[in-house]
């Protein structure tokens, strides 16, 4: 029987120690769930271990083939460029290894179910009548319009069939509207009860900022009921979904959407990004040599890599 490819989890990284430890715990739990698989995980930036160290760990365990899954909700610059470029660099460092690359996680129905659960918890644990509840889904925010559009897609899918008054979107950095602007919009739309829902996997600096900005806005607008929901967290659905993305990558069933990718399509204001070569983030804990990354996808080589 052939040995299945190992599983490499690629994380963004955070300056928040608890958030970084939540990622490392999650990787360990994946290993417990699938004892037949070598599992390792690393970060692109900000926190240890770097992705290169995770690859080296797998290689030391005799791994020659692995599937890399980005532990990210949307396909922004990290998932499209930094991770594929870093993987290409690791292939140069470790001749003889091969890998496939999986899709980001959202907006999967299983994650929408967890988000709904977080909303119910914030509302007191009983679903009840949601027709007067406005949800503000807050994403990380990106300079990539496609990534921001993915958050809007998640918001629409969360709204469908669940009975909320509406599900609006905001971003904590790099994109408008910001959290106060999103709350202002909800109020202008007539919202009386608002739940701010962070579209984040784990705790960290940015989800903390979302909660703090929400509390500041609520203090200045006592006429509106505002509650904060928790992040997604290491739920069973998330573990199942990562393993689903692993199986997709192993089978080559990736169905990547390139229709609105700034590296392929000249979107207004982003024309300079078309065909742009990608470079890996250089992790402060990674002392390896630097190189450019190229990635093959769908039978064609292109230098931005999905």
PDB file of C-alpha atoms in Angstrom:
ATOM      1  CA  UNK A   1       0.000   0.000   0.000  1.00  0.00           C
ATOM      2  CA  UNK A   2       1.372   3.403  -0.938  1.00  0.00           C
ATOM      3  CA  UNK A   3       1.880   5.888   1.867  1.00  0.00           C
ATOM      4  CA  UNK A   4      -0.479   8.890   1.584  1.00  0.00           C
ATOM      5  CA  UNK A   5       1.119  12.310   1.154  1.00  0.00           C
ATOM      6  CA  UNK A   6       1.824  14.223   4.365  1.00  0.00           C
ATOM      7  CA  UNK A   7      -0.293  17.212   5.382  1.00  0.00           C
ATOM      8  CA  UNK A   8       1.361  20.632   5.662  1.00  0.00           C
ATOM      9  CA  UNK A   9      -0.724  23.417   7.228  1.00  0.00           C
ATOM     10  CA  UNK A  10       0.246  26.955   6.199  1.00  0.00           C
ATOM     11  CA  UNK A  11      -0.816  29.725   8.579  1.00  0.00           C
ATOM     12  CA  UNK A  12      -0.687  33.492   8.264  1.00  0.00           C
ATOM     13  CA  UNK A  13       0.999  34.236  11.579  1.00  0.00           C
ATOM     14  CA  UNK A  14       0.085  36.630  14.378  1.00  0.00           C
ATOM     15  CA  UNK A  15       1.791  38.751  17.009  1.00  0.00           C
ATOM     16  CA  UNK A  16      -0.709  37.343  19.500  1.00  0.00           C
ATOM     17  CA  UNK A  17       0.823  34.457  21.473  1.00  0.00           C
ATOM     18  CA  UNK A  18      -2.562  32.897  22.235  1.00  0.00           C
ATOM     19  CA  UNK A  19      -3.527  32.971  18.559  1.00  0.00           C
ATOM     20  CA  UNK A  20      -0.235  31.368  17.511  1.00  0.00           C
ATOM     21  CA  UNK A  21      -0.634  28.681  20.144  1.00  0.00           C
ATOM     22  CA  UNK A  22      -4.203  28.036  18.968  1.00  0.00           C
ATOM     23  CA  UNK A  23      -2.792  27.319  15.495  1.00  0.00           C
ATOM     24  CA  UNK A  24      -0.134  24.979  16.887  1.00  0.00           C
ATOM     25  CA  UNK A  25      -2.773  23.187  19.010  1.00  0.00           C
ATOM     26  CA  UNK A  26      -4.950  22.826  15.931  1.00  0.00           C
ATOM     27  CA  UNK A  27      -2.090  21.227  13.965  1.00  0.00           C
ATOM     28  CA  UNK A  28      -1.477  18.796  16.834  1.00  0.00           C
ATOM     29  CA  UNK A  29      -5.183  17.896  16.933  1.00  0.00           C
ATOM     30  CA  UNK A  30      -5.146  17.201  13.171  1.00  0.00           C
ATOM     31  CA  UNK A  31      -2.260  14.806  13.785  1.00  0.00           C
ATOM     32  CA  UNK A  32      -4.275  13.028  16.478  1.00  0.00           C
ATOM     33  CA  UNK A  33      -7.248  12.745  14.141  1.00  0.00           C
ATOM     34  CA  UNK A  34      -5.183  11.237  11.361  1.00  0.00           C
ATOM     35  CA  UNK A  35      -2.429   9.153  12.967  1.00  0.00           C
ATOM     36  CA  UNK A  36      -1.755   7.606   9.551  1.00  0.00           C
ATOM     37  CA  UNK A  37      -0.553  10.999   8.242  1.00  0.00           C
ATOM     38  CA  UNK A  38       2.586  12.942   9.072  1.00  0.00           C
ATOM     39  CA  UNK A  39       1.217  16.427   9.878  1.00  0.00           C
ATOM     40  CA  UNK A  40       3.179  19.652  10.352  1.00  0.00           C
ATOM     41  CA  UNK A  41       2.327  23.340  10.296  1.00  0.00           C
ATOM     42  CA  UNK A  42       4.130  26.647  10.010  1.00  0.00           C
ATOM     43  CA  UNK A  43       3.601  30.354   9.477  1.00  0.00           C
ATOM     44  CA  UNK A  44       4.351  32.733   6.629  1.00  0.00           C
ATOM     45  CA  UNK A  45       5.255  35.571   8.994  1.00  0.00           C
ATOM     46  CA  UNK A  46       5.170  36.973  12.530  1.00  0.00           C
ATOM     47  CA  UNK A  47       5.197  33.804  14.634  1.00  0.00           C
ATOM     48  CA  UNK A  48       7.188  30.569  14.932  1.00  0.00           C
ATOM     49  CA  UNK A  49       7.604  28.070  13.478  1.00  0.00           C
ATOM     50  CA  UNK A  50       8.206  29.315   9.923  1.00  0.00           C
ATOM     51  CA  UNK A  51       6.768  27.257   7.079  1.00  0.00           C
ATOM     52  CA  UNK A  52      10.259  26.204   6.013  1.00  0.00           C
ATOM     53  CA  UNK A  53      10.879  24.645   9.409  1.00  0.00           C
ATOM     54  CA  UNK A  54       7.660  22.630   9.098  1.00  0.00           C
ATOM     55  CA  UNK A  55       8.746  21.356   5.672  1.00  0.00           C
ATOM     56  CA  UNK A  56      12.182  20.450   7.072  1.00  0.00           C
ATOM     57  CA  UNK A  57      10.469  18.550   9.902  1.00  0.00           C
ATOM     58  CA  UNK A  58       8.477  16.493   7.394  1.00  0.00           C
ATOM     59  CA  UNK A  59      11.563  15.815   5.271  1.00  0.00           C
ATOM     60  CA  UNK A  60      13.437  14.619   8.366  1.00  0.00           C
ATOM     61  CA  UNK A  61      10.578  12.180   8.980  1.00  0.00           C
ATOM     62  CA  UNK A  62      11.152  10.714   5.513  1.00  0.00           C
ATOM     63  CA  UNK A  63       8.348  12.576   3.734  1.00  0.00           C
ATOM     64  CA  UNK A  64       8.805  13.067   0.000  1.00  0.00           C
ATOM     65  CA  UNK A  65       5.250  14.025  -0.975  1.00  0.00           C
ATOM     66  CA  UNK A  66       2.883  16.352   0.821  1.00  0.00           C
ATOM     67  CA  UNK A  67      -0.284  18.372   0.320  1.00  0.00           C
ATOM     68  CA  UNK A  68      -0.247  21.928   1.612  1.00  0.00           C
ATOM     69  CA  UNK A  69      -3.492  23.463   2.887  1.00  0.00           C
ATOM     70  CA  UNK A  70      -3.658  27.210   3.655  1.00  0.00           C
ATOM     71  CA  UNK A  71      -5.357  27.722   7.013  1.00  0.00           C
ATOM     72  CA  UNK A  72      -7.022  30.870   5.673  1.00  0.00           C
ATOM     73  CA  UNK A  73     -10.602  31.851   5.021  1.00  0.00           C
ATOM     74  CA  UNK A  74     -10.063  33.811   1.805  1.00  0.00           C
ATOM     75  CA  UNK A  75      -7.651  33.664  -1.093  1.00  0.00           C
ATOM     76  CA  UNK A  76      -5.701  36.911  -0.764  1.00  0.00           C
ATOM     77  CA  UNK A  77      -2.024  37.627  -1.419  1.00  0.00           C
ATOM     78  CA  UNK A  78      -0.796  35.063   1.102  1.00  0.00           C
ATOM     79  CA  UNK A  79      -2.751  32.155  -0.376  1.00  0.00           C
ATOM     80  CA  UNK A  80      -2.279  33.249  -3.994  1.00  0.00           C
ATOM     81  CA  UNK A  81       1.356  34.225  -3.894  1.00  0.00           C
ATOM     82  CA  UNK A  82       3.321  33.986  -0.659  1.00  0.00           C
ATOM     83  CA  UNK A  83       2.603  30.349   0.143  1.00  0.00           C
ATOM     84  CA  UNK A  84       3.125  28.962  -3.398  1.00  0.00           C
ATOM     85  CA  UNK A  85       6.339  30.969  -3.653  1.00  0.00           C
ATOM     86  CA  UNK A  86       7.516  29.665  -0.270  1.00  0.00           C
ATOM     87  CA  UNK A  87       6.692  26.096  -1.330  1.00  0.00           C
ATOM     88  CA  UNK A  88       8.637  26.532  -4.560  1.00  0.00           C
ATOM     89  CA  UNK A  89      11.593  27.745  -2.483  1.00  0.00           C
ATOM     90  CA  UNK A  90      11.336  24.674  -0.242  1.00  0.00           C
ATOM     91  CA  UNK A  91      11.352  22.435  -3.313  1.00  0.00           C
ATOM     92  CA  UNK A  92      14.685  23.999  -4.271  1.00  0.00           C
ATOM     93  CA  UNK A  93      16.013  23.496  -0.729  1.00  0.00           C
ATOM     94  CA  UNK A  94      14.902  19.857  -0.590  1.00  0.00           C
ATOM     95  CA  UNK A  95      15.437  18.247  -4.001  1.00  0.00           C
ATOM     96  CA  UNK A  96      13.211  15.249  -4.534  1.00  0.00           C
ATOM     97  CA  UNK A  97      10.123  16.472  -2.690  1.00  0.00           C
ATOM     98  CA  UNK A  98       6.845  17.094  -4.478  1.00  0.00           C
ATOM     99  CA  UNK A  99       3.655  18.741  -3.319  1.00  0.00           C
ATOM    100  CA  UNK A 100       0.149  19.742  -4.253  1.00  0.00           C
ATOM    101  CA  UNK A 101      -1.533  22.884  -2.978  1.00  0.00           C
ATOM    102  CA  UNK A 102      -5.067  23.058  -1.616  1.00  0.00           C
ATOM    103  CA  UNK A 103      -7.757  25.718  -1.520  1.00  0.00           C
ATOM    104  CA  UNK A 104      -8.471  28.239   1.230  1.00  0.00           C
ATOM    105  CA  UNK A 105     -11.299  27.273   3.563  1.00  0.00           C
ATOM    106  CA  UNK A 106     -14.199  29.659   3.121  1.00  0.00           C
ATOM    107  CA  UNK A 107     -17.019  30.158   2.549  1.00  0.00           C
ATOM    108  CA  UNK A 108     -17.791  26.487   3.158  1.00  0.00           C
ATOM    109  CA  UNK A 109     -21.281  25.564   4.452  1.00  0.00           C
ATOM    110  CA  UNK A 110     -19.731  23.930   7.535  1.00  0.00           C
ATOM    111  CA  UNK A 111     -18.067  27.217   8.474  1.00  0.00           C
ATOM    112  CA  UNK A 112     -21.333  29.084   7.914  1.00  0.00           C
ATOM    113  CA  UNK A 113     -22.935  26.701  10.419  1.00  0.00           C
ATOM    114  CA  UNK A 114     -20.238  27.575  12.983  1.00  0.00           C
ATOM    115  CA  UNK A 115     -20.757  31.296  12.326  1.00  0.00           C
ATOM    116  CA  UNK A 116     -24.488  30.824  12.893  1.00  0.00           C
ATOM    117  CA  UNK A 117     -23.712  29.085  16.172  1.00  0.00           C
ATOM    118  CA  UNK A 118     -21.485  31.991  17.252  1.00  0.00           C
ATOM    119  CA  UNK A 119     -24.339  34.394  16.485  1.00  0.00           C
ATOM    120  CA  UNK A 120     -26.794  32.338  18.544  1.00  0.00           C
ATOM    121  CA  UNK A 121     -24.315  32.321  21.446  1.00  0.00           C
ATOM    122  CA  UNK A 122     -23.966  36.109  21.265  1.00  0.00           C
ATOM    123  CA  UNK A 123     -27.748  36.450  21.272  1.00  0.00           C
ATOM    124  CA  UNK A 124     -28.082  34.406  24.442  1.00  0.00           C
ATOM    125  CA  UNK A 125     -28.078  30.857  23.159  1.00  0.00           C
ATOM    126  CA  UNK A 126     -31.624  30.664  21.821  1.00  0.00           C
ATOM    127  CA  UNK A 127     -32.193  31.380  18.098  1.00  0.00           C
ATOM    128  CA  UNK A 128     -35.644  32.921  18.568  1.00  0.00           C
ATOM    129  CA  UNK A 129     -36.825  35.558  16.115  1.00  0.00           C
ATOM    130  CA  UNK A 130     -33.909  36.867  14.065  1.00  0.00           C
ATOM    131  CA  UNK A 131     -35.883  39.281  11.919  1.00  0.00           C
ATOM    132  CA  UNK A 132     -34.674  42.290  13.931  1.00  0.00           C
ATOM    133  CA  UNK A 133     -31.018  41.133  14.064  1.00  0.00           C
ATOM    134  CA  UNK A 134     -28.497  42.774  11.748  1.00  0.00           C
ATOM    135  CA  UNK A 135     -25.155  40.985  11.464  1.00  0.00           C
ATOM    136  CA  UNK A 136     -21.921  42.807  10.668  1.00  0.00           C
ATOM    137  CA  UNK A 137     -19.439  40.243   9.336  1.00  0.00           C
ATOM    138  CA  UNK A 138     -15.927  41.653   9.743  1.00  0.00           C
ATOM    139  CA  UNK A 139     -13.126  40.278   7.594  1.00  0.00           C
ATOM    140  CA  UNK A 140      -9.392  40.821   7.818  1.00  0.00           C
ATOM    141  CA  UNK A 141      -9.345  43.144   4.824  1.00  0.00           C
ATOM    142  CA  UNK A 142      -6.959  43.075   1.887  1.00  0.00           C
ATOM    143  CA  UNK A 143      -5.564  45.157  -0.953  1.00  0.00           C
ATOM    144  CA  UNK A 144      -6.891  42.355  -3.188  1.00  0.00           C
ATOM    145  CA  UNK A 145     -10.468  43.131  -4.301  1.00  0.00           C
ATOM    146  CA  UNK A 146     -11.132  39.440  -4.956  1.00  0.00           C
ATOM    147  CA  UNK A 147     -10.350  38.611  -1.325  1.00  0.00           C
ATOM    148  CA  UNK A 148     -12.676  41.334  -0.053  1.00  0.00           C
ATOM    149  CA  UNK A 149     -15.387  40.083  -2.409  1.00  0.00           C
ATOM    150  CA  UNK A 150     -15.055  36.630  -0.815  1.00  0.00           C
ATOM    151  CA  UNK A 151     -16.061  38.133   2.533  1.00  0.00           C
ATOM    152  CA  UNK A 152     -19.124  39.665   0.872  1.00  0.00           C
ATOM    153  CA  UNK A 153     -19.948  36.250  -0.594  1.00  0.00           C
ATOM    154  CA  UNK A 154     -19.704  34.668   2.861  1.00  0.00           C
ATOM    155  CA  UNK A 155     -22.030  37.374   4.216  1.00  0.00           C
ATOM    156  CA  UNK A 156     -24.616  36.705   1.543  1.00  0.00           C
ATOM    157  CA  UNK A 157     -24.465  32.943   2.083  1.00  0.00           C
ATOM    158  CA  UNK A 158     -24.827  33.469   5.843  1.00  0.00           C
ATOM    159  CA  UNK A 159     -27.909  35.624   5.255  1.00  0.00           C
ATOM    160  CA  UNK A 160     -29.625  33.146   2.913  1.00  0.00           C
ATOM    161  CA  UNK A 161     -32.381  31.213   4.636  1.00  0.00           C
ATOM    162  CA  UNK A 162     -31.457  32.100   8.207  1.00  0.00           C
ATOM    163  CA  UNK A 163     -33.917  34.909   8.815  1.00  0.00           C
ATOM    164  CA  UNK A 164     -31.604  37.753   9.835  1.00  0.00           C
ATOM    165  CA  UNK A 165     -32.671  41.287   8.897  1.00  0.00           C
ATOM    166  CA  UNK A 166     -29.445  41.613   6.915  1.00  0.00           C
ATOM    167  CA  UNK A 167     -25.791  40.626   6.949  1.00  0.00           C
ATOM    168  CA  UNK A 168     -23.478  43.542   6.199  1.00  0.00           C
ATOM    169  CA  UNK A 169     -19.693  43.496   5.755  1.00  0.00           C
ATOM    170  CA  UNK A 170     -16.788  45.493   7.129  1.00  0.00           C
ATOM    171  CA  UNK A 171     -13.018  45.064   7.373  1.00  0.00           C
ATOM    172  CA  UNK A 172     -10.575  45.585  10.181  1.00  0.00           C
ATOM    173  CA  UNK A 173      -7.702  46.765   7.955  1.00  0.00           C
ATOM    174  CA  UNK A 174      -6.741  47.747   4.393  1.00  0.00           C
ATOM    175  CA  UNK A 175     -10.292  47.966   3.033  1.00  0.00           C
ATOM    176  CA  UNK A 176     -13.445  50.009   3.521  1.00  0.00           C
ATOM    177  CA  UNK A 177     -15.755  50.148   5.321  1.00  0.00           C
ATOM    178  CA  UNK A 178     -13.916  49.812   8.627  1.00  0.00           C
ATOM    179  CA  UNK A 179     -15.713  48.573  11.746  1.00  0.00           C
ATOM    180  CA  UNK A 180     -17.119  51.974  12.857  1.00  0.00           C
ATOM    181  CA  UNK A 181     -18.124  52.709   9.237  1.00  0.00           C
ATOM    182  CA  UNK A 182     -19.843  49.335   8.975  1.00  0.00           C
ATOM    183  CA  UNK A 183     -21.728  49.931  12.207  1.00  0.00           C
ATOM    184  CA  UNK A 184     -22.746  53.403  10.992  1.00  0.00           C
ATOM    185  CA  UNK A 185     -24.119  51.804   7.842  1.00  0.00           C
ATOM    186  CA  UNK A 186     -26.110  49.258   9.863  1.00  0.00           C
ATOM    187  CA  UNK A 187     -27.583  52.075  11.942  1.00  0.00           C
ATOM    188  CA  UNK A 188     -28.499  54.099   8.833  1.00  0.00           C
ATOM    189  CA  UNK A 189     -30.272  51.012   7.501  1.00  0.00           C
ATOM    190  CA  UNK A 190     -32.421  51.081  10.644  1.00  0.00           C
ATOM    191  CA  UNK A 191     -30.735  48.356  12.682  1.00  0.00           C
ATOM    192  CA  UNK A 192     -31.836  48.166  16.319  1.00  0.00           C
ATOM    193  CA  UNK A 193     -29.939  44.984  17.286  1.00  0.00           C
ATOM    194  CA  UNK A 194     -26.499  44.388  15.794  1.00  0.00           C
ATOM    195  CA  UNK A 195     -24.182  41.437  16.282  1.00  0.00           C
ATOM    196  CA  UNK A 196     -20.608  41.995  15.137  1.00  0.00           C
ATOM    197  CA  UNK A 197     -19.230  38.688  13.892  1.00  0.00           C
ATOM    198  CA  UNK A 198     -15.458  38.392  13.307  1.00  0.00           C
ATOM    199  CA  UNK A 199     -14.649  36.342  10.205  1.00  0.00           C
ATOM    200  CA  UNK A 200     -11.479  34.922  11.736  1.00  0.00           C
ATOM    201  CA  UNK A 201     -10.369  31.405  12.590  1.00  0.00           C
ATOM    202  CA  UNK A 202      -8.591  32.095  15.887  1.00  0.00           C
ATOM    203  CA  UNK A 203      -8.056  34.814  18.462  1.00  0.00           C
ATOM    204  CA  UNK A 204      -5.445  37.448  17.725  1.00  0.00           C
ATOM    205  CA  UNK A 205      -4.572  41.125  17.454  1.00  0.00           C
ATOM    206  CA  UNK A 206      -7.119  41.856  14.722  1.00  0.00           C
ATOM    207  CA  UNK A 207     -10.159  40.103  16.286  1.00  0.00           C
ATOM    208  CA  UNK A 208      -9.295  41.906  19.544  1.00  0.00           C
ATOM    209  CA  UNK A 209      -9.301  45.179  17.606  1.00  0.00           C
ATOM    210  CA  UNK A 210     -12.721  44.351  16.145  1.00  0.00           C
ATOM    211  CA  UNK A 211     -14.151  43.792  19.625  1.00  0.00           C
ATOM    212  CA  UNK A 212     -12.559  46.958  21.022  1.00  0.00           C
ATOM    213  CA  UNK A 213     -13.819  49.130  18.154  1.00  0.00           C
ATOM    214  CA  UNK A 214     -17.265  47.583  18.505  1.00  0.00           C
ATOM    215  CA  UNK A 215     -17.368  48.419  22.228  1.00  0.00           C
ATOM    216  CA  UNK A 216     -16.250  52.002  21.537  1.00  0.00           C
ATOM    217  CA  UNK A 217     -18.945  52.474  18.903  1.00  0.00           C
ATOM    218  CA  UNK A 218     -21.613  50.933  21.158  1.00  0.00           C
ATOM    219  CA  UNK A 219     -20.677  53.275  24.024  1.00  0.00           C
ATOM    220  CA  UNK A 220     -21.193  56.241  21.703  1.00  0.00           C
ATOM    221  CA  UNK A 221     -24.551  54.887  20.415  1.00  0.00           C
ATOM    222  CA  UNK A 222     -26.521  53.726  23.484  1.00  0.00           C
ATOM    223  CA  UNK A 223     -29.750  53.730  21.480  1.00  0.00           C
ATOM    224  CA  UNK A 224     -28.554  50.663  19.539  1.00  0.00           C
ATOM    225  CA  UNK A 225     -28.057  47.209  21.068  1.00  0.00           C
ATOM    226  CA  UNK A 226     -24.671  45.888  19.953  1.00  0.00           C
ATOM    227  CA  UNK A 227     -23.139  42.524  20.800  1.00  0.00           C
ATOM    228  CA  UNK A 228     -19.851  40.880  19.875  1.00  0.00           C
ATOM    229  CA  UNK A 229     -19.621  37.262  18.732  1.00  0.00           C
ATOM    230  CA  UNK A 230     -16.573  35.016  19.061  1.00  0.00           C
ATOM    231  CA  UNK A 231     -14.196  33.835  16.358  1.00  0.00           C
ATOM    232  CA  UNK A 232     -14.735  30.472  14.636  1.00  0.00           C
ATOM    233  CA  UNK A 233     -12.203  28.581  16.766  1.00  0.00           C
ATOM    234  CA  UNK A 234     -10.916  24.985  16.534  1.00  0.00           C
ATOM    235  CA  UNK A 235     -14.327  23.429  16.020  1.00  0.00           C
ATOM    236  CA  UNK A 236     -14.830  19.858  14.709  1.00  0.00           C
ATOM    237  CA  UNK A 237     -16.228  21.362  11.496  1.00  0.00           C
ATOM    238  CA  UNK A 238     -12.942  23.207  10.927  1.00  0.00           C
ATOM    239  CA  UNK A 239     -10.888  20.064  11.478  1.00  0.00           C
ATOM    240  CA  UNK A 240     -13.136  18.146   9.063  1.00  0.00           C
ATOM    241  CA  UNK A 241     -12.887  20.909   6.465  1.00  0.00           C
ATOM    242  CA  UNK A 242      -9.080  21.037   6.544  1.00  0.00           C
ATOM    243  CA  UNK A 243      -8.990  17.283   5.972  1.00  0.00           C
ATOM    244  CA  UNK A 244     -11.501  17.717   3.124  1.00  0.00           C
ATOM    245  CA  UNK A 245      -9.215  20.318   1.535  1.00  0.00           C
ATOM    246  CA  UNK A 246      -6.311  17.882   1.998  1.00  0.00           C
ATOM    247  CA  UNK A 247      -8.204  15.113   0.186  1.00  0.00           C
ATOM    248  CA  UNK A 248      -9.088  17.535  -2.644  1.00  0.00           C
ATOM    249  CA  UNK A 249      -5.447  18.508  -3.040  1.00  0.00           C
ATOM    250  CA  UNK A 250      -4.286  14.890  -3.061  1.00  0.00           C
ATOM    251  CA  UNK A 251      -6.863  14.004  -5.734  1.00  0.00           C
ATOM    252  CA  UNK A 252      -6.122  17.148  -7.755  1.00  0.00           C
ATOM    253  CA  UNK A 253      -9.729  18.361  -7.470  1.00  0.00           C
ATOM    254  CA  UNK A 254      -9.028  22.022  -6.765  1.00  0.00           C
ATOM    255  CA  UNK A 255     -11.614  24.008  -8.776  1.00  0.00           C
ATOM    256  CA  UNK A 256      -9.730  27.238  -8.209  1.00  0.00           C
ATOM    257  CA  UNK A 257     -11.539  30.388  -9.264  1.00  0.00           C
ATOM    258  CA  UNK A 258      -9.338  32.715 -11.315  1.00  0.00           C
ATOM    259  CA  UNK A 259     -12.138  34.806 -12.821  1.00  0.00           C
ATOM    260  CA  UNK A 260     -11.496  37.882 -10.678  1.00  0.00           C
ATOM    261  CA  UNK A 261      -7.820  37.410  -9.851  1.00  0.00           C
ATOM    262  CA  UNK A 262      -5.796  40.625 -10.085  1.00  0.00           C
ATOM    263  CA  UNK A 263      -2.799  38.602 -11.282  1.00  0.00           C
ATOM    264  CA  UNK A 264      -4.751  37.389 -14.344  1.00  0.00           C
ATOM    265  CA  UNK A 265      -7.412  40.005 -15.045  1.00  0.00           C
ATOM    266  CA  UNK A 266      -6.903  43.785 -15.380  1.00  0.00           C
ATOM    267  CA  UNK A 267      -9.300  45.027 -12.703  1.00  0.00           C
ATOM    268  CA  UNK A 268      -9.722  48.827 -12.439  1.00  0.00           C
ATOM    269  CA  UNK A 269      -6.931  50.297 -10.336  1.00  0.00           C
ATOM    270  CA  UNK A 270      -4.978  47.022 -10.207  1.00  0.00           C
ATOM    271  CA  UNK A 271      -3.768  46.771 -13.801  1.00  0.00           C
ATOM    272  CA  UNK A 272      -0.116  46.755 -12.712  1.00  0.00           C
ATOM    273  CA  UNK A 273      -0.547  43.407 -10.946  1.00  0.00           C
ATOM    274  CA  UNK A 274      -1.351  41.331 -14.054  1.00  0.00           C
ATOM    275  CA  UNK A 275       1.322  38.665 -14.511  1.00  0.00           C
ATOM    276  CA  UNK A 276       3.304  39.907 -11.539  1.00  0.00           C
ATOM    277  CA  UNK A 277       5.865  37.356 -10.284  1.00  0.00           C
ATOM    278  CA  UNK A 278       5.314  36.314  -6.687  1.00  0.00           C
ATOM    279  CA  UNK A 279       7.927  36.260  -3.969  1.00  0.00           C
ATOM    280  CA  UNK A 280       7.634  34.499  -0.626  1.00  0.00           C
ATOM    281  CA  UNK A 281       7.362  36.405   2.600  1.00  0.00           C
ATOM    282  CA  UNK A 282      10.714  36.084   4.354  1.00  0.00           C
ATOM    283  CA  UNK A 283       9.948  34.815   7.819  1.00  0.00           C
ATOM    284  CA  UNK A 284      12.197  36.391  10.487  1.00  0.00           C
ATOM    285  CA  UNK A 285      12.952  32.954  11.942  1.00  0.00           C
ATOM    286  CA  UNK A 286      13.871  31.466   8.575  1.00  0.00           C
ATOM    287  CA  UNK A 287      17.535  31.867   7.662  1.00  0.00           C
ATOM    288  CA  UNK A 288      17.297  30.221   4.240  1.00  0.00           C
ATOM    289  CA  UNK A 289      18.246  31.719   0.910  1.00  0.00           C
ATOM    290  CA  UNK A 290      15.770  33.903  -0.951  1.00  0.00           C
ATOM    291  CA  UNK A 291      14.193  33.024  -4.259  1.00  0.00           C
ATOM    292  CA  UNK A 292      11.239  33.682  -6.514  1.00  0.00           C
ATOM    293  CA  UNK A 293       8.373  31.237  -6.628  1.00  0.00           C
ATOM    294  CA  UNK A 294       6.494  29.926  -9.614  1.00  0.00           C
ATOM    295  CA  UNK A 295       3.647  27.455  -9.473  1.00  0.00           C
ATOM    296  CA  UNK A 296       1.919  25.197 -11.983  1.00  0.00           C
ATOM    297  CA  UNK A 297      -1.861  25.154 -11.955  1.00  0.00           C
ATOM    298  CA  UNK A 298      -4.314  23.560 -14.328  1.00  0.00           C
ATOM    299  CA  UNK A 299      -1.633  22.537 -16.811  1.00  0.00           C
ATOM    300  CA  UNK A 300      -0.301  26.074 -17.252  1.00  0.00           C
ATOM    301  CA  UNK A 301       2.579  27.748 -15.517  1.00  0.00           C
ATOM    302  CA  UNK A 302       1.948  31.248 -14.299  1.00  0.00           C
ATOM    303  CA  UNK A 303       4.058  33.299 -12.027  1.00  0.00           C
ATOM    304  CA  UNK A 304       1.378  34.398  -9.591  1.00  0.00           C
ATOM    305  CA  UNK A 305       0.304  31.065  -8.263  1.00  0.00           C
ATOM    306  CA  UNK A 306      -3.011  30.091  -6.887  1.00  0.00           C
TER     307      UNK A 306
END
